[in-house]
Amino acid sequence: MQGFNMGRYVPPEFEGVQSGNKLSGKHALGARANKIGQGILTVRFEMPFAIWCGKCPKETIIGQGVRFNAEKKKVGNYHSTPIYSFRMKHAACGGWIEIRTDPANTAYVVVEGARKRDTGEDKVSEGDLPILTEEEREQRRNNAFAALEGKVTDLAQAKTDTQRIEELRQVRERDWEDTYAASRNLRASFRAERKKRARTTADTEAMRVRMGLGIELLAETDEDRRRAG
């Protein structure tokens, strides 16, 4: 018996034998299954996070939760879990964007036409750990041992640095125990050095005038003394 508004008409002789879709050569999912022969099914896809469209003349943001008619297709496997691709067209520019599932990290990744908006929140939290292969687990164990060796080296270096800092502190306390005397000694040595430089400058200028030289005389060096000897 043909029910009210139940779909395509089925002649009485085919009731219970063939469906209306099969008789009319149509798929039960209608236009959504136009590419079912290529393994593609049109589904309603909701953007899992905000992205920047790379096809627009000026990058445009597509917010989280925006919905698209996407072409869903299986593109691989992670162990026994299928990896699905979702291709959709951005209405603003007509560019294609592809997002895939990432079972290894229980997430989605953008593979074409856009990039994920960086909010600084992409951190693995407790209870949301990625599924690791045996090779990845072994690599993490090796990295953990390497990190431990690095910590031992850092601790030894920190101990040496602490000893050096303590030595410098003791020297400072010894030399600056009497700040007035230390300051007076510094001023005295500075005055003596300043007078010495003044005498040297005066002697050099007098020699230049006496010899009628129109060039600047540089200070005497050990190499000059050796050659003069």
mmCIF file of C-alpha atoms in Angstrom:
data_model
loop_
_atom_site.group_PDB
_atom_site.id
_atom_site.type_symbol
_atom_site.label_atom_id
_atom_site.label_comp_id
_atom_site.label_asym_id
_atom_site.label_seq_id
_atom_site.Cartn_x
_atom_site.Cartn_y
_atom_site.Cartn_z
ATOM 1 C CA MET A 1 0.000 0.000 0.000
ATOM 2 C CA GLN A 2 1.346 3.444 -0.946
ATOM 3 C CA GLY A 3 1.414 5.628 2.161
ATOM 4 C CA PHE A 4 0.601 9.353 2.185
ATOM 5 C CA ASN A 5 3.590 11.483 1.207
ATOM 6 C CA MET A 6 5.949 8.539 1.631
ATOM 7 C CA GLY A 7 8.118 9.318 -1.396
ATOM 8 C CA ARG A 8 8.135 8.160 -4.997
ATOM 9 C CA TYR A 9 5.258 6.235 -6.533
ATOM 10 C CA VAL A 10 5.649 2.468 -6.626
ATOM 11 C CA PRO A 11 3.312 0.536 -8.898
ATOM 12 C CA PRO A 12 1.303 -2.146 -7.094
ATOM 13 C CA GLU A 13 3.161 -4.965 -8.855
ATOM 14 C CA PHE A 14 6.518 -3.696 -7.449
ATOM 15 C CA GLU A 15 5.398 -2.992 -3.875
ATOM 16 C CA GLY A 16 7.611 -4.891 -1.455
ATOM 17 C CA VAL A 17 9.934 -5.904 -4.282
ATOM 18 C CA GLN A 18 11.674 -2.693 -5.371
ATOM 19 C CA SER A 19 11.812 0.788 -3.870
ATOM 20 C CA GLY A 20 10.671 3.945 -5.600
ATOM 21 C CA ASN A 21 14.252 5.263 -5.677
ATOM 22 C CA LYS A 22 15.517 2.160 -7.428
ATOM 23 C CA LEU A 23 12.685 2.233 -9.954
ATOM 24 C CA SER A 24 13.410 5.884 -10.798
ATOM 25 C CA GLY A 25 17.182 5.441 -10.791
ATOM 26 C CA LYS A 26 17.665 7.835 -7.876
ATOM 27 C CA HIS A 27 19.664 7.530 -4.652
ATOM 28 C CA ALA A 28 17.849 7.631 -1.316
ATOM 29 C CA LEU A 29 19.926 10.635 -0.258
ATOM 30 C CA GLY A 30 19.036 12.606 -3.367
ATOM 31 C CA ALA A 31 21.414 15.352 -4.584
ATOM 32 C CA ARG A 32 23.677 14.737 -1.596
ATOM 33 C CA ALA A 33 24.801 11.504 -3.254
ATOM 34 C CA ASN A 34 25.574 12.928 -6.715
ATOM 35 C CA LYS A 35 29.247 11.906 -6.343
ATOM 36 C CA ILE A 36 28.699 8.740 -4.343
ATOM 37 C CA GLY A 37 30.431 6.772 -7.092
ATOM 38 C CA GLN A 38 33.641 8.707 -6.235
ATOM 39 C CA GLY A 39 33.204 7.978 -2.553
ATOM 40 C CA ILE A 40 31.999 11.540 -1.900
ATOM 41 C CA LEU A 41 28.905 12.411 0.120
ATOM 42 C CA THR A 42 27.650 15.973 0.631
ATOM 43 C CA VAL A 43 27.116 16.669 4.333
ATOM 44 C CA ARG A 44 26.448 19.676 6.533
ATOM 45 C CA PHE A 45 29.776 20.612 8.110
ATOM 46 C CA GLU A 46 30.210 23.027 11.027
ATOM 47 C CA MET A 47 33.554 24.817 11.328
ATOM 48 C CA PRO A 48 35.240 23.389 14.470
ATOM 49 C CA PHE A 49 37.392 26.495 15.026
ATOM 50 C CA ALA A 50 37.984 29.931 13.516
ATOM 51 C CA ILE A 51 40.137 29.985 10.366
ATOM 52 C CA TRP A 52 41.637 32.554 7.989
ATOM 53 C CA CYS A 53 40.605 32.015 4.351
ATOM 54 C CA GLY A 54 43.737 32.071 2.191
ATOM 55 C CA LYS A 55 41.836 32.298 -1.093
ATOM 56 C CA CYS A 56 40.301 35.730 -0.489
ATOM 57 C CA PRO A 57 42.222 38.725 -1.941
ATOM 58 C CA LYS A 58 42.584 39.891 1.649
ATOM 59 C CA GLU A 59 42.584 37.177 4.300
ATOM 60 C CA THR A 60 39.101 36.871 5.764
ATOM 61 C CA ILE A 61 38.223 35.173 9.011
ATOM 62 C CA ILE A 62 35.587 32.434 9.088
ATOM 63 C CA GLY A 63 34.230 32.044 12.588
ATOM 64 C CA GLN A 64 33.786 28.874 14.585
ATOM 65 C CA GLY A 65 30.372 27.307 14.065
ATOM 66 C CA VAL A 66 29.803 28.611 10.512
ATOM 67 C CA ARG A 67 28.146 25.870 8.449
ATOM 68 C CA PHE A 68 28.961 24.692 4.934
ATOM 69 C CA ASN A 69 27.792 22.056 2.484
ATOM 70 C CA ALA A 70 30.969 19.978 2.409
ATOM 71 C CA GLU A 71 32.116 17.030 0.314
ATOM 72 C CA LYS A 72 32.983 14.259 2.759
ATOM 73 C CA LYS A 73 35.428 11.587 1.605
ATOM 74 C CA LYS A 74 37.542 8.923 3.263
ATOM 75 C CA VAL A 75 41.222 9.614 2.507
ATOM 76 C CA GLY A 76 43.060 7.148 4.741
ATOM 77 C CA ASN A 77 43.270 5.354 8.064
ATOM 78 C CA TYR A 78 44.980 5.823 11.401
ATOM 79 C CA HIS A 79 45.262 2.203 12.538
ATOM 80 C CA SER A 80 41.619 1.098 12.258
ATOM 81 C CA THR A 81 40.140 4.617 12.480
ATOM 82 C CA PRO A 82 39.218 6.237 9.137
ATOM 83 C CA ILE A 83 40.494 9.696 8.236
ATOM 84 C CA TYR A 84 37.882 11.889 6.565
ATOM 85 C CA SER A 85 38.329 14.925 4.338
ATOM 86 C CA PHE A 86 35.789 17.769 4.193
ATOM 87 C CA ARG A 87 36.047 20.056 1.152
ATOM 88 C CA MET A 88 33.877 23.157 1.018
ATOM 89 C CA LYS A 89 33.635 26.313 -1.058
ATOM 90 C CA HIS A 90 33.896 29.742 0.594
ATOM 91 C CA ALA A 91 30.953 31.729 -0.746
ATOM 92 C CA ALA A 92 32.791 35.063 -0.406
ATOM 93 C CA CYS A 93 35.603 34.206 -2.844
ATOM 94 C CA GLY A 94 34.692 30.846 -4.375
ATOM 95 C CA GLY A 95 37.902 29.256 -3.081
ATOM 96 C CA TRP A 96 38.016 25.675 -1.863
ATOM 97 C CA ILE A 97 38.960 24.833 1.725
ATOM 98 C CA GLU A 98 39.842 21.345 2.938
ATOM 99 C CA ILE A 99 39.799 20.172 6.548
ATOM 100 C CA ARG A 100 40.634 16.643 7.686
ATOM 101 C CA THR A 101 40.113 14.658 10.834
ATOM 102 C CA ASP A 102 43.221 13.868 12.887
ATOM 103 C CA PRO A 103 42.514 10.729 14.939
ATOM 104 C CA ALA A 104 46.073 10.666 16.317
ATOM 105 C CA ASN A 105 45.418 13.934 18.171
ATOM 106 C CA THR A 106 41.592 13.706 18.280
ATOM 107 C CA ALA A 107 41.357 16.990 16.389
ATOM 108 C CA TYR A 108 40.833 18.620 12.980
ATOM 109 C CA VAL A 109 43.607 20.011 10.762
ATOM 110 C CA VAL A 110 43.436 22.503 7.882
ATOM 111 C CA VAL A 111 45.255 21.110 4.834
ATOM 112 C CA GLU A 112 44.319 23.489 2.008
ATOM 113 C CA GLY A 113 42.977 26.976 1.297
ATOM 114 C CA ALA A 114 43.099 28.364 4.842
ATOM 115 C CA ARG A 115 44.955 28.382 8.128
ATOM 116 C CA LYS A 116 43.761 27.998 11.677
ATOM 117 C CA ARG A 117 43.437 31.166 13.707
ATOM 118 C CA ASP A 118 46.115 31.165 16.422
ATOM 119 C CA THR A 119 44.539 31.965 19.787
ATOM 120 C CA GLY A 120 47.373 30.608 21.935
ATOM 121 C CA GLU A 121 45.104 27.959 23.428
ATOM 122 C CA ASP A 122 46.349 24.924 21.494
ATOM 123 C CA LYS A 123 47.679 23.084 24.520
ATOM 124 C CA VAL A 124 47.059 19.478 25.460
ATOM 125 C CA SER A 125 45.185 19.380 28.757
ATOM 126 C CA GLU A 126 44.810 16.525 31.206
ATOM 127 C CA GLY A 127 42.253 14.026 29.959
ATOM 128 C CA ASP A 128 42.822 15.106 26.327
ATOM 129 C CA LEU A 129 46.039 13.249 25.545
ATOM 130 C CA PRO A 130 46.881 12.162 21.978
ATOM 131 C CA ILE A 131 46.877 8.485 21.012
ATOM 132 C CA LEU A 132 50.499 7.432 20.454
ATOM 133 C CA THR A 133 51.984 4.623 18.410
ATOM 134 C CA GLU A 134 54.669 2.360 19.880
ATOM 135 C CA GLU A 135 57.328 4.251 17.889
ATOM 136 C CA GLU A 136 56.115 7.585 19.276
ATOM 137 C CA ARG A 137 56.115 6.197 22.832
ATOM 138 C CA GLU A 138 59.709 4.962 22.408
ATOM 139 C CA GLN A 139 60.761 8.363 21.071
ATOM 140 C CA ARG A 140 59.189 10.093 24.064
ATOM 141 C CA ARG A 141 60.980 7.741 26.458
ATOM 142 C CA ASN A 142 64.318 8.505 24.792
ATOM 143 C CA ASN A 143 63.594 12.235 24.943
ATOM 144 C CA ALA A 144 62.733 11.903 28.619
ATOM 145 C CA PHE A 145 66.122 10.299 29.389
ATOM 146 C CA ALA A 146 67.893 13.000 27.371
ATOM 147 C CA ALA A 147 65.987 15.687 29.287
ATOM 148 C CA LEU A 148 66.978 14.050 32.590
ATOM 149 C CA GLU A 149 70.660 14.058 31.591
ATOM 150 C CA GLY A 150 70.318 17.717 30.662
ATOM 151 C CA LYS A 151 68.860 18.478 34.099
ATOM 152 C CA VAL A 152 71.812 16.778 35.818
ATOM 153 C CA THR A 153 74.218 18.900 33.756
ATOM 154 C CA ASP A 154 72.237 22.039 34.575
ATOM 155 C CA LEU A 155 72.340 21.238 38.293
ATOM 156 C CA ALA A 156 76.133 20.843 38.202
ATOM 157 C CA GLN A 157 76.495 24.129 36.311
ATOM 158 C CA ALA A 158 74.154 25.856 38.763
ATOM 159 C CA LYS A 159 76.272 24.628 41.686
ATOM 160 C CA THR A 160 79.447 26.009 40.062
ATOM 161 C CA ASP A 161 77.731 29.335 39.321
ATOM 162 C CA THR A 162 76.503 29.579 42.916
ATOM 163 C CA GLN A 163 80.036 29.098 44.258
ATOM 164 C CA ARG A 164 81.394 31.772 41.911
ATOM 165 C CA ILE A 165 78.656 34.225 42.896
ATOM 166 C CA GLU A 166 79.448 33.633 46.570
ATOM 167 C CA GLU A 167 83.154 34.306 45.930
ATOM 168 C CA LEU A 168 82.330 37.566 44.164
ATOM 169 C CA ARG A 169 80.046 38.597 47.008
ATOM 170 C CA GLN A 170 82.802 37.987 49.544
ATOM 171 C CA VAL A 171 85.292 40.014 47.472
ATOM 172 C CA ARG A 172 82.799 42.867 47.223
ATOM 173 C CA GLU A 173 82.161 42.869 50.964
ATOM 174 C CA ARG A 174 85.912 42.861 51.623
ATOM 175 C CA ASP A 175 86.717 45.715 49.245
ATOM 176 C CA TRP A 176 83.684 47.829 50.110
ATOM 177 C CA GLU A 177 83.409 47.197 53.816
ATOM 178 C CA ASP A 178 84.385 50.854 54.403
ATOM 179 C CA THR A 179 82.632 52.659 51.546
ATOM 180 C CA TYR A 180 84.169 56.054 52.437
ATOM 181 C CA ALA A 181 87.760 54.767 52.351
ATOM 182 C CA ALA A 182 87.096 52.875 49.108
ATOM 183 C CA SER A 183 85.624 55.977 47.476
ATOM 184 C CA ARG A 184 88.537 58.126 48.658
ATOM 185 C CA ASN A 185 91.063 55.675 47.200
ATOM 186 C CA LEU A 186 89.257 55.649 43.878
ATOM 187 C CA ARG A 187 89.204 59.448 43.705
ATOM 188 C CA ALA A 188 92.899 59.643 44.576
ATOM 189 C CA SER A 189 93.873 57.139 41.887
ATOM 190 C CA PHE A 190 91.683 58.970 39.380
ATOM 191 C CA ARG A 191 93.326 62.308 40.164
ATOM 192 C CA ALA A 192 96.809 60.808 39.763
ATOM 193 C CA GLU A 193 95.845 59.227 36.431
ATOM 194 C CA ARG A 194 94.241 62.455 35.252
ATOM 195 C CA LYS A 195 97.391 64.477 36.057
ATOM 196 C CA LYS A 196 99.529 61.898 34.266
ATOM 197 C CA ARG A 197 97.365 62.142 31.129
ATOM 198 C CA ALA A 198 97.500 65.936 31.278
ATOM 199 C CA ARG A 199 101.328 65.923 31.458
ATOM 200 C CA THR A 200 101.570 63.470 28.583
ATOM 201 C CA THR A 201 99.228 65.581 26.445
ATOM 202 C CA ALA A 202 101.201 68.756 27.220
ATOM 203 C CA ASP A 203 104.542 67.136 26.393
ATOM 204 C CA THR A 204 103.191 65.740 23.110
ATOM 205 C CA GLU A 205 101.761 69.127 22.091
ATOM 206 C CA ALA A 206 105.040 70.898 22.942
ATOM 207 C CA MET A 207 107.024 68.405 20.820
ATOM 208 C CA ARG A 208 104.651 68.826 17.888
ATOM 209 C CA VAL A 209 104.993 72.653 18.019
ATOM 210 C CA ARG A 210 108.758 72.503 18.459
ATOM 211 C CA MET A 211 109.199 70.224 15.485
ATOM 212 C CA GLY A 212 106.680 72.125 13.374
ATOM 213 C CA LEU A 213 104.561 69.060 12.702
ATOM 214 C CA GLY A 214 101.100 69.564 11.266
ATOM 215 C CA ILE A 215 99.895 66.116 12.233
ATOM 216 C CA GLU A 216 98.602 64.602 15.428
ATOM 217 C CA LEU A 217 101.143 62.603 17.439
ATOM 218 C CA LEU A 218 99.962 59.286 18.801
ATOM 219 C CA ALA A 219 100.924 57.886 22.174
ATOM 220 C CA GLU A 220 104.162 55.927 22.388
ATOM 221 C CA THR A 221 103.770 52.138 22.303
ATOM 222 C CA ASP A 222 105.995 49.196 23.262
ATOM 223 C CA GLU A 223 106.607 48.549 19.553
ATOM 224 C CA ASP A 224 107.856 52.146 19.149
ATOM 225 C CA ARG A 225 110.269 51.728 22.061
ATOM 226 C CA ARG A 226 111.577 48.455 20.686
ATOM 227 C CA ARG A 227 112.224 49.906 17.209
ATOM 228 C CA ALA A 228 113.822 53.042 18.662
ATOM 229 C CA GLY A 229 116.177 50.894 20.757
#
